[in-house]
mmCIF file of C-alpha atoms in Angstrom:
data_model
loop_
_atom_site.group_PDB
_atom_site.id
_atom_site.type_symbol
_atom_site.label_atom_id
_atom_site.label_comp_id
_atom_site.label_asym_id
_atom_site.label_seq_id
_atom_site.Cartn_x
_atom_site.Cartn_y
_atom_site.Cartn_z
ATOM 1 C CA UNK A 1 -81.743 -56.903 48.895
ATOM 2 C CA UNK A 2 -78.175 -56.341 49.058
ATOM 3 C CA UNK A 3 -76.457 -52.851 49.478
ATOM 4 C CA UNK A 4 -75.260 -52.656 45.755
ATOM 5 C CA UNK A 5 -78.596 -53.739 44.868
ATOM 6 C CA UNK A 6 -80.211 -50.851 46.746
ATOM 7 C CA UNK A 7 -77.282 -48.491 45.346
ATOM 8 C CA UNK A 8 -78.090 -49.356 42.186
ATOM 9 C CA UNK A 9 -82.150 -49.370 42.543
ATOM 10 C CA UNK A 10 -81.743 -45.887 44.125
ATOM 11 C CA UNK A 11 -79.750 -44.776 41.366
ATOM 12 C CA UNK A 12 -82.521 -45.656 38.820
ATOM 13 C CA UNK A 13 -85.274 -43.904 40.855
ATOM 14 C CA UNK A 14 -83.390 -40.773 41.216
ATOM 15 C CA UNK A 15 -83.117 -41.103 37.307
ATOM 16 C CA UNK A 16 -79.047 -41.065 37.855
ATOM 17 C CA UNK A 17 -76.232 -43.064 36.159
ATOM 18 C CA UNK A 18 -73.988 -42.287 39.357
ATOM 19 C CA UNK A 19 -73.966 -40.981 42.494
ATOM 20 C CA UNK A 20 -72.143 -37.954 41.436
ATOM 21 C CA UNK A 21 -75.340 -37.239 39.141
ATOM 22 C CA UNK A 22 -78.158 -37.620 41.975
ATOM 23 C CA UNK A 23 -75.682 -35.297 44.250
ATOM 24 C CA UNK A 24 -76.005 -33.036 41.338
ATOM 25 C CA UNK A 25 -79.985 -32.898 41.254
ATOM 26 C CA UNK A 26 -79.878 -32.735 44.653
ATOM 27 C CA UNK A 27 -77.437 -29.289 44.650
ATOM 28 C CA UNK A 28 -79.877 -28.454 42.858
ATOM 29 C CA UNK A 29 -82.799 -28.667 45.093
ATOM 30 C CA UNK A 30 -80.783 -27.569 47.905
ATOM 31 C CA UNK A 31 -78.279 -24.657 46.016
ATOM 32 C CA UNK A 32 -75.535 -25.394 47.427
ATOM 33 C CA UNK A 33 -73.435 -26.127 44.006
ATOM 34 C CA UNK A 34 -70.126 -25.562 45.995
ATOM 35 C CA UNK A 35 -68.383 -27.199 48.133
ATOM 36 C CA UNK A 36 -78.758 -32.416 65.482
ATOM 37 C CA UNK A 37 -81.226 -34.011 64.872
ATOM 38 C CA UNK A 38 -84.880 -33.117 65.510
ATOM 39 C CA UNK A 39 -84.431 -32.253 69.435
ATOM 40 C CA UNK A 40 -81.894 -29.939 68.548
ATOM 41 C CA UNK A 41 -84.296 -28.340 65.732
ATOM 42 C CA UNK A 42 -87.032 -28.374 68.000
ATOM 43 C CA UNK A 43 -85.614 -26.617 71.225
ATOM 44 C CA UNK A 44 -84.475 -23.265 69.440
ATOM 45 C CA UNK A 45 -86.196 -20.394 70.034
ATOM 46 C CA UNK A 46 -88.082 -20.769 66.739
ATOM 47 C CA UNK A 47 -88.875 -23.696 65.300
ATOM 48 C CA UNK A 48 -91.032 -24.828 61.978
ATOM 49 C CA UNK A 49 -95.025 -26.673 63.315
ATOM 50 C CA UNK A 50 -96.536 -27.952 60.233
ATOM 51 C CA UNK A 51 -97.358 -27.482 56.592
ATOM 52 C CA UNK A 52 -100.691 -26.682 54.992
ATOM 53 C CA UNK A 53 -101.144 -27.830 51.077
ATOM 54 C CA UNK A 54 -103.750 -27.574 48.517
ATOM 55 C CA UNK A 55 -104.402 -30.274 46.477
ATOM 56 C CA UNK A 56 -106.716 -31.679 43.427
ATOM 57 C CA UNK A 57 -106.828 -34.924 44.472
ATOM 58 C CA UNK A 58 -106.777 -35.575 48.139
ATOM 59 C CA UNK A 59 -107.208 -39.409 48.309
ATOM 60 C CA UNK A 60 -104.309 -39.675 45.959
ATOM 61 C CA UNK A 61 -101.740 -37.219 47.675
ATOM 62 C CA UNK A 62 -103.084 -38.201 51.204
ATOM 63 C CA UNK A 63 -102.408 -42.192 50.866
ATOM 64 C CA UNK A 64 -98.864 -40.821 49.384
ATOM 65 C CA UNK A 65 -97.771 -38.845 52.448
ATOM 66 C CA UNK A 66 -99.081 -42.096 54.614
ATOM 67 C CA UNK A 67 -97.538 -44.939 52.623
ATOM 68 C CA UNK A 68 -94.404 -43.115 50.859
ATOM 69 C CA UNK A 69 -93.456 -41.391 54.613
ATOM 70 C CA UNK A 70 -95.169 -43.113 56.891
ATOM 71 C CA UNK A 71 -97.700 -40.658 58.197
ATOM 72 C CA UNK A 72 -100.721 -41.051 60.505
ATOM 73 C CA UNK A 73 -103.870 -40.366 59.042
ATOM 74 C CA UNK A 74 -105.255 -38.223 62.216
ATOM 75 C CA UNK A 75 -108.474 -37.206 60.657
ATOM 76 C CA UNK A 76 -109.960 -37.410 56.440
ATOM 77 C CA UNK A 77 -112.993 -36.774 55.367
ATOM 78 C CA UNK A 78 -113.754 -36.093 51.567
ATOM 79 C CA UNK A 79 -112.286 -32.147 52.069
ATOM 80 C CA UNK A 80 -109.342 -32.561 54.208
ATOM 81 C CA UNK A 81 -106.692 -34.608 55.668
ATOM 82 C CA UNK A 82 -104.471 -33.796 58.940
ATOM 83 C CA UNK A 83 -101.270 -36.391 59.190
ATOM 84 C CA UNK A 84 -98.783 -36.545 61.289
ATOM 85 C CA UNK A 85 -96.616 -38.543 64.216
ATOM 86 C CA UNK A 86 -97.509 -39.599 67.809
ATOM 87 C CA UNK A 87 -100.683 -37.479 67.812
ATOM 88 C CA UNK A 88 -98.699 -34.173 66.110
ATOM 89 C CA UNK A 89 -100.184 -32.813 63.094
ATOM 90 C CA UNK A 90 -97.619 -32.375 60.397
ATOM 91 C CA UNK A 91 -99.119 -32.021 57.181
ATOM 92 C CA UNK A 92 -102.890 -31.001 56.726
ATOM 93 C CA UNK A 93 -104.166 -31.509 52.930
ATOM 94 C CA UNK A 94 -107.222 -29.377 51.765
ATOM 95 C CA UNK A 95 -109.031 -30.736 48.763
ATOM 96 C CA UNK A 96 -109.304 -28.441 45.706
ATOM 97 C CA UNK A 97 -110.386 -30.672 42.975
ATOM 98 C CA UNK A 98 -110.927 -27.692 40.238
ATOM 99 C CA UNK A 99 -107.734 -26.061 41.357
ATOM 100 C CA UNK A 100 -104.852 -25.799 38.417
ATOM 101 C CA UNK A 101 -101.589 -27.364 39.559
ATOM 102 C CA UNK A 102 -99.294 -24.034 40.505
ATOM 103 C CA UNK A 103 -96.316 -23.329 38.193
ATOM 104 C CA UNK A 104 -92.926 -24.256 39.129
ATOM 105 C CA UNK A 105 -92.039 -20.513 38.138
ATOM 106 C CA UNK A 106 -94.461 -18.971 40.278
ATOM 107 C CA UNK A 107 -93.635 -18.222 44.094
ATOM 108 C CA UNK A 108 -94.477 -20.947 46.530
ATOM 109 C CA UNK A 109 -93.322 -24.246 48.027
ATOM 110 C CA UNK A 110 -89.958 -25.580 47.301
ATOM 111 C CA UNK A 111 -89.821 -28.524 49.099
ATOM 112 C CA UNK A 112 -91.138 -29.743 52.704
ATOM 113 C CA UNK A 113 -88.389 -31.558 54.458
ATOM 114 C CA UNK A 114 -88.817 -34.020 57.350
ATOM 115 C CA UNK A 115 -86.293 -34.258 59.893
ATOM 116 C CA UNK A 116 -85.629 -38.124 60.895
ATOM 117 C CA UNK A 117 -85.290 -38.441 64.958
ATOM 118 C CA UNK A 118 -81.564 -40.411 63.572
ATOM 119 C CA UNK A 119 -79.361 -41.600 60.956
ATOM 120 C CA UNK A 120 -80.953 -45.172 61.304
ATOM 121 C CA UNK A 121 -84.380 -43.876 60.795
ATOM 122 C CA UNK A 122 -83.132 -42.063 57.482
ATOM 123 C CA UNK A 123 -81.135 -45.911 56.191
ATOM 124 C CA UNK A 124 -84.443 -47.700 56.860
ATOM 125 C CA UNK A 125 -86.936 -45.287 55.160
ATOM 126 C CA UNK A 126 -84.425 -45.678 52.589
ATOM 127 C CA UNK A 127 -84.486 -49.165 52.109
ATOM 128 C CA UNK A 128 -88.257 -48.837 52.540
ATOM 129 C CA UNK A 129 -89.004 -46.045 49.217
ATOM 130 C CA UNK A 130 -86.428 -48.320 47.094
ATOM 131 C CA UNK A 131 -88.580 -51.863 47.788
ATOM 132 C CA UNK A 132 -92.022 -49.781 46.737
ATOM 133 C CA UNK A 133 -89.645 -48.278 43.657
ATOM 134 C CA UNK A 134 -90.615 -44.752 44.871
ATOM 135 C CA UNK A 135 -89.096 -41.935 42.331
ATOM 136 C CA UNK A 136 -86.588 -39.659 43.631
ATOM 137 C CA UNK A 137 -85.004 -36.733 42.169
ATOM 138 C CA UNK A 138 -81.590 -36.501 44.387
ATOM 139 C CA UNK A 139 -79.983 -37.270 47.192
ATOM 140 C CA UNK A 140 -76.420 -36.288 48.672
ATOM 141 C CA UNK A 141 -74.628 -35.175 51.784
ATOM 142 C CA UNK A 142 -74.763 -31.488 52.690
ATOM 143 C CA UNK A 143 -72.208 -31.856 55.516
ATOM 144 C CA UNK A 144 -74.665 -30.498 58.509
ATOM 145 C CA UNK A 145 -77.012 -33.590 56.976
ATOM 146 C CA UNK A 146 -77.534 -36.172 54.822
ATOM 147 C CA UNK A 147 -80.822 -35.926 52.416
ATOM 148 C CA UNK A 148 -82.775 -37.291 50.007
ATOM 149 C CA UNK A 149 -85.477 -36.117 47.645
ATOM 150 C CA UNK A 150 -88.840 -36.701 45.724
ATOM 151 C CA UNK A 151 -91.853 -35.250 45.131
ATOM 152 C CA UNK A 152 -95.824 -36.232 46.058
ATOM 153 C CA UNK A 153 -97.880 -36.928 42.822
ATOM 154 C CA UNK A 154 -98.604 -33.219 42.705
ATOM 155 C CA UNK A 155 -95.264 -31.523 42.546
ATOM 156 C CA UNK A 156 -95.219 -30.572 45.740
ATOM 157 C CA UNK A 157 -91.590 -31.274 46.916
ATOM 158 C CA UNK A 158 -90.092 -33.156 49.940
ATOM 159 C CA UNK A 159 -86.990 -33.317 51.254
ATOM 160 C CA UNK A 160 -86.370 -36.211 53.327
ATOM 161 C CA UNK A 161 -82.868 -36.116 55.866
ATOM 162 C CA UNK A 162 -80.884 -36.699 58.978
ATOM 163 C CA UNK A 163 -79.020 -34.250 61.061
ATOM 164 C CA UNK A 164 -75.253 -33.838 61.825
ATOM 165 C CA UNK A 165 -74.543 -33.783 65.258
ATOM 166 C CA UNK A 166 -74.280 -29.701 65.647
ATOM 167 C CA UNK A 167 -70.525 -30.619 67.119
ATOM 168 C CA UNK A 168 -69.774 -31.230 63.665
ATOM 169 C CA UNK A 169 -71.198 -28.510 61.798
ATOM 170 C CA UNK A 170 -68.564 -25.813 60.648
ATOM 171 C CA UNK A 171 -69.463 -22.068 61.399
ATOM 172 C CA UNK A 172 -67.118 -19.453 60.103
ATOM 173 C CA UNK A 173 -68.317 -15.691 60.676
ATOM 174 C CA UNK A 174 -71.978 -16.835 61.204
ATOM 175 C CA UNK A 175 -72.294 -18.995 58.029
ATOM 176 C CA UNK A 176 -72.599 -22.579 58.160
ATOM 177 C CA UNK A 177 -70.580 -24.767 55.771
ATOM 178 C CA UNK A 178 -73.079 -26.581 53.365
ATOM 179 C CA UNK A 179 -72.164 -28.453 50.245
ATOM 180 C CA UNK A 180 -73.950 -31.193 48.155
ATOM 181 C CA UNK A 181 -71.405 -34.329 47.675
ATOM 182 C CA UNK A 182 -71.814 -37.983 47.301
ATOM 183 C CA UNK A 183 -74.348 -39.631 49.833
ATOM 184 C CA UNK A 184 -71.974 -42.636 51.167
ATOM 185 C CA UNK A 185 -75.224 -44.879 50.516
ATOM 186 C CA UNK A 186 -73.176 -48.075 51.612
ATOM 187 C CA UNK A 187 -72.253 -46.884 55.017
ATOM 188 C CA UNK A 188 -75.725 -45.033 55.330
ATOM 189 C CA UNK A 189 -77.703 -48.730 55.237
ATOM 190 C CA UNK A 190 -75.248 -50.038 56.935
ATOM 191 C CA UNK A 191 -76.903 -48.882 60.046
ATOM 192 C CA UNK A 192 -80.140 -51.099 58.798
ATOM 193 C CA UNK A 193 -80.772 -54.849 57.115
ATOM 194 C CA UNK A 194 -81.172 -53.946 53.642
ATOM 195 C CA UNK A 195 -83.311 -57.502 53.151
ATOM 196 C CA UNK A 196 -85.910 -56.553 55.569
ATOM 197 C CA UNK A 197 -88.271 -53.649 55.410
ATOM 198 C CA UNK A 198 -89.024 -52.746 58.575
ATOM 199 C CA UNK A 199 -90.395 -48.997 58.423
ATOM 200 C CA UNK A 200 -94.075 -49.753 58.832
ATOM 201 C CA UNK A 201 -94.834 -46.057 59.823
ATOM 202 C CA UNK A 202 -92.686 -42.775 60.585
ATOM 203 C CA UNK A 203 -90.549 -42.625 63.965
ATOM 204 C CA UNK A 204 -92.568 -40.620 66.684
ATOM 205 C CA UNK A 205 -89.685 -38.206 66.664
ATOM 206 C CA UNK A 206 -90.231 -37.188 62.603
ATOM 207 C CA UNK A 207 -90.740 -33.425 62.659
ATOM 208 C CA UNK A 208 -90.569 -30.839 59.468
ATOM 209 C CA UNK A 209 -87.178 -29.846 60.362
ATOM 210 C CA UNK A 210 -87.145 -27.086 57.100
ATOM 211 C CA UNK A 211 -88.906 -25.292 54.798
ATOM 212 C CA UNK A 212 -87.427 -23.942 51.428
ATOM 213 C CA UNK A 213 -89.893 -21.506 49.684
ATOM 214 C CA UNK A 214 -89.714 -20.587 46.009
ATOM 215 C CA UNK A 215 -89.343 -16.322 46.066
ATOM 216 C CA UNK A 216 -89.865 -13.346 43.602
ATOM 217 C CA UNK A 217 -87.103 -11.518 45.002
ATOM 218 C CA UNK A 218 -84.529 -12.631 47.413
ATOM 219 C CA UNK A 219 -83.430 -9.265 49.075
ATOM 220 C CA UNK A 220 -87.453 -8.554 49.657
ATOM 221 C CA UNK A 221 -87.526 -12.351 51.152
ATOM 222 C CA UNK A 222 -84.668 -11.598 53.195
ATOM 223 C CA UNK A 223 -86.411 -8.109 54.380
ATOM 224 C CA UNK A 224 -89.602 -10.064 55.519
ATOM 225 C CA UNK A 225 -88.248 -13.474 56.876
ATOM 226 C CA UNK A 226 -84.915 -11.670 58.833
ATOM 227 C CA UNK A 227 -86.135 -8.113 59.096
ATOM 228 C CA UNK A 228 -89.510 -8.898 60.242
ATOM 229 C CA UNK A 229 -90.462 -12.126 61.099
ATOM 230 C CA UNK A 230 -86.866 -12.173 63.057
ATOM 231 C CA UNK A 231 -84.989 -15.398 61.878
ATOM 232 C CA UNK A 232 -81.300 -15.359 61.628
ATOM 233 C CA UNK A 233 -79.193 -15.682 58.296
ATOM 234 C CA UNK A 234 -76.498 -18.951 58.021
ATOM 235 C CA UNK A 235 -75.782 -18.944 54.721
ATOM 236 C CA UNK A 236 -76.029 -16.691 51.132
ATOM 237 C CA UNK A 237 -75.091 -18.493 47.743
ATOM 238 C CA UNK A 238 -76.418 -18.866 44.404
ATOM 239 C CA UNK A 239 -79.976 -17.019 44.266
ATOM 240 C CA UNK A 240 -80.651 -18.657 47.623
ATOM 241 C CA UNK A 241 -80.435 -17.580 51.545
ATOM 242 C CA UNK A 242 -80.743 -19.798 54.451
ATOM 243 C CA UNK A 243 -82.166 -18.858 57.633
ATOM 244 C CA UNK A 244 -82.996 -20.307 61.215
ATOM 245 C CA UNK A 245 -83.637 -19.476 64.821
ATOM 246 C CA UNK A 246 -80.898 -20.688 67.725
ATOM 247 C CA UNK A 247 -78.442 -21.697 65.499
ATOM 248 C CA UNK A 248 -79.560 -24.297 63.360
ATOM 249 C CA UNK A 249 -78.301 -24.517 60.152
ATOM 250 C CA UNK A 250 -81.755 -23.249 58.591
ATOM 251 C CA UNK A 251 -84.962 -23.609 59.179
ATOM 252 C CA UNK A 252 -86.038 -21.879 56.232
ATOM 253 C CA UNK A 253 -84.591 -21.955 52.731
ATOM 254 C CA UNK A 254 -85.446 -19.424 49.850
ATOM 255 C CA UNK A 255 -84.536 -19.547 46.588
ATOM 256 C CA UNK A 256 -85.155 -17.159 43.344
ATOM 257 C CA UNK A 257 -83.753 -20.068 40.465
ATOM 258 C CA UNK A 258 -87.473 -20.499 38.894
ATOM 259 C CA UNK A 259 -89.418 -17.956 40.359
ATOM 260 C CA UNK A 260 -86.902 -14.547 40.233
ATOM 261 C CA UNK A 261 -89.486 -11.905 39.482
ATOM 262 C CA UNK A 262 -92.759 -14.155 40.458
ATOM 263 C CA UNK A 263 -95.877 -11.439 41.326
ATOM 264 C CA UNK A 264 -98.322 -12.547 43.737
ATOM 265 C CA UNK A 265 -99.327 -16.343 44.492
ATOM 266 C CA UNK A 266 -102.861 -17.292 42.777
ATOM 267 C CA UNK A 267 -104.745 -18.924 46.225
ATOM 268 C CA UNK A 268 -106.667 -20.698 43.219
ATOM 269 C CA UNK A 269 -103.856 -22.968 42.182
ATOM 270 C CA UNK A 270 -102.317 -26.159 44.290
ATOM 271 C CA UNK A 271 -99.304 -25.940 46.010
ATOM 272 C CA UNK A 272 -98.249 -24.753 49.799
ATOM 273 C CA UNK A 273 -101.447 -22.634 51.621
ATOM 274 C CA UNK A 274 -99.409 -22.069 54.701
ATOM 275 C CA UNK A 275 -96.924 -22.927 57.215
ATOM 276 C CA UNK A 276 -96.159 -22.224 60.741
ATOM 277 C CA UNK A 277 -93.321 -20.838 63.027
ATOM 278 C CA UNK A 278 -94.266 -21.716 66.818
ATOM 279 C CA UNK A 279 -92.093 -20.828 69.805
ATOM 280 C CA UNK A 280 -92.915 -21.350 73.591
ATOM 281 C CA UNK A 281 -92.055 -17.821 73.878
ATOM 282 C CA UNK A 282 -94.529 -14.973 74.438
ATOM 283 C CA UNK A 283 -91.848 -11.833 74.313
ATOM 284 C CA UNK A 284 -90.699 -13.303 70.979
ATOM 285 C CA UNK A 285 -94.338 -13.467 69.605
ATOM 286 C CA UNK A 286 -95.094 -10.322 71.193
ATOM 287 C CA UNK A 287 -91.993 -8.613 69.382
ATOM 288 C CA UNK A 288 -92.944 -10.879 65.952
ATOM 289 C CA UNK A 289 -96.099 -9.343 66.098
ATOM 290 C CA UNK A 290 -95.110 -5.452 66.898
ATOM 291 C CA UNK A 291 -92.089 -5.997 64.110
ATOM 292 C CA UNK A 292 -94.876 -6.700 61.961
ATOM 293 C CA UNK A 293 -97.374 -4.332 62.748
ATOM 294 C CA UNK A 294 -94.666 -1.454 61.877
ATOM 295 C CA UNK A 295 -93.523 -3.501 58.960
ATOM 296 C CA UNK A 296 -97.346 -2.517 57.512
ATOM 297 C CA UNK A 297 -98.060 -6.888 57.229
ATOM 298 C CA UNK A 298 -100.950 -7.996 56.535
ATOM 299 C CA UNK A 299 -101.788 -9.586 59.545
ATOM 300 C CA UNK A 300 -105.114 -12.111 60.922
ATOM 301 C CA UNK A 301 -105.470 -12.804 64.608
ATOM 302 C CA UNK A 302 -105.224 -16.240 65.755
ATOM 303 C CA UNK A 303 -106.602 -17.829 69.357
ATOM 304 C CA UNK A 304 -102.379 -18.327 69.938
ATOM 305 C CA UNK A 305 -100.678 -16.271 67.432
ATOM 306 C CA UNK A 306 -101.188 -14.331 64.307
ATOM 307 C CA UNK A 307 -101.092 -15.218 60.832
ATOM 308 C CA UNK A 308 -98.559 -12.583 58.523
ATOM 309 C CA UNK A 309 -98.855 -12.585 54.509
ATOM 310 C CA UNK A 310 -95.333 -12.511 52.806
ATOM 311 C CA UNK A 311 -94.350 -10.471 49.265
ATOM 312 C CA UNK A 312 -95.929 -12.904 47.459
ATOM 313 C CA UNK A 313 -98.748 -13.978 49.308
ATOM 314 C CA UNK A 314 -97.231 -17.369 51.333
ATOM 315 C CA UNK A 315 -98.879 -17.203 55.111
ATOM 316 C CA UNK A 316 -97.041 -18.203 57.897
ATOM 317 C CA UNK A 317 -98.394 -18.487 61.486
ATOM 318 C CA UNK A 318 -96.663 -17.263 63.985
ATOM 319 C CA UNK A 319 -97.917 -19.164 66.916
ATOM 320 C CA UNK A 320 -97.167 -20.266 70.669
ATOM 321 C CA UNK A 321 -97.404 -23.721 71.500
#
């Protein structure tokens, strides 16, 4: 398979005529209209665990997560599945077979992005989803990264990318410069043979460097996420807000384009369950929890943390690892 060839096969899974078009879907997935790596993600104060989803059919989204990313099946039975890399659980699946597939306008999961341990590992998944023809719905460069997207056969969407080195990311007055412009796919898999698949499973580094959550109200998101739960802005545009711990360029995305007015999540539907925030830190959990606590959360005790309700009914863990 030759680079054009792959250009050209991405192009056709993403459901673009150029690469100016699939940058376009990806602003979209990503809101940044206008113009690391995983240690780095993974040594800030805060720093995203693992993922939680509902789902009808868990065979079918399950053998997705292993075969389209390269997941471990760590443990499935005929209720749940935990996956995951070099013994880390990532993604846990819990089977809801009469469940109704959440609406897109309804609060919830955006997208689930995995952080590639390196620009390599991103070229030769790539060259892996285009020789299984996987669909995509974007891909582009937002400066701090390069990304591309899809979805799993539920909806549910991912985000799939490769850091920056942090030397290069541009901060100006505590934002972070973000845009969504052409992915260079040529010099992207030219880091990888392009004839040979070679990603037989996901790189032990592969963490969930982001989440992006669909919101009812972005000031009240903002309120619970900075206020509360304590991570720091990087960047405000277009009905979305982008936040992180240490200095990353976000860690958590929110965005109001579908959802602006959603009411509370129905925990009958599909879609995300929860998601975690760890830190090795005790005094920061301690001050999560107290932040909380006067906030008037709805909050669950945990063996190592605590688990917090948002506005519209999205749990996230807080816990120490």
């Amino acid at each position: 398979m030759t680079i054009d060839l792959t250009r050209r096969t991405l192009l056709q899974l993403a459901g673009a005529t150029s690469l100016a078009a699939a940058a376009a879907a990806a602003a979209r997935a990503e809101g940044t209209l206008q113009g690391g790596g995983p240690a780095y993600a993974s040594r800030t104060p805060m720093r995203i665990g693992m993922v939680t989803l509902r789902v009808k059919d868990i065979d079918k989204v399950a053998d997705y997560y292993r075969d389209v990313i390269g997941l471990s099946v760590m443990e499935r039975s005929a209720t749940a599945a935990k996956l995951g890399t070099a013994g880390i659980t990532l993604v846990v699946l819990e089977a809801r077979p009469e469940a109704a597939i959440e609406p897109r306008d309804a609060a919830g999961l955006y997208h689930t992005a995995f952080l590639m341990p390196t620009r390599k590992d991103l070229a030769r998944w790539l060259v892996h989803a285009a020789s299984h023809r996987v669909p995509m719905s974007g891909f582009a460069d937002h400066l701090v990264s390069e990304s591309v997207y899809l979805d799993d056969p539920e909806g549910n969407g991912i985000e799939v990318y490769a850091d920056r080195d942090p030397s290069q990311w541009q901060w100006s007055e505590g934002s972070v410069k973000m845009a969504s412009d052409e992915l260079n796919i040529p010099d992207l898999l030219s880091l990888t043979n392009t004839r040979v698949v070679d990603y037989a499973r996901a790189p032990d580094g592969l963490r969930v460097g982001h989440m992006h959550l669909r919101v009812g109200d972005l000031a009240e998101a903002e309120r619970f996420y900075h206020g509360t739960v304590g991570l720091d802005p990087t960047r405000r545009r277009n009905g979305a807000a982008f936040l992180s711990s240490g200095r990353y360029h976000h860690h958590l995305g929110m965005n109001v384009w579908q959802s602006q007015g959603a009411g509370q999540r129905d925990d009958a539907t599909t879609g995300l369950a929860w998601f975690s925030l760890v830190t090795e830190k005790q005094d920061l959990l301690a001050a999560q929890e107290e932040r909380l606590r006067k906030g008037g959360a709805k909050l669950t005790a945990l063996a190592n943390g605590v688990e917090a309700v948002d506005p519209w009914g999205t749990r996230v863990r807080l816990l120490r690892v």
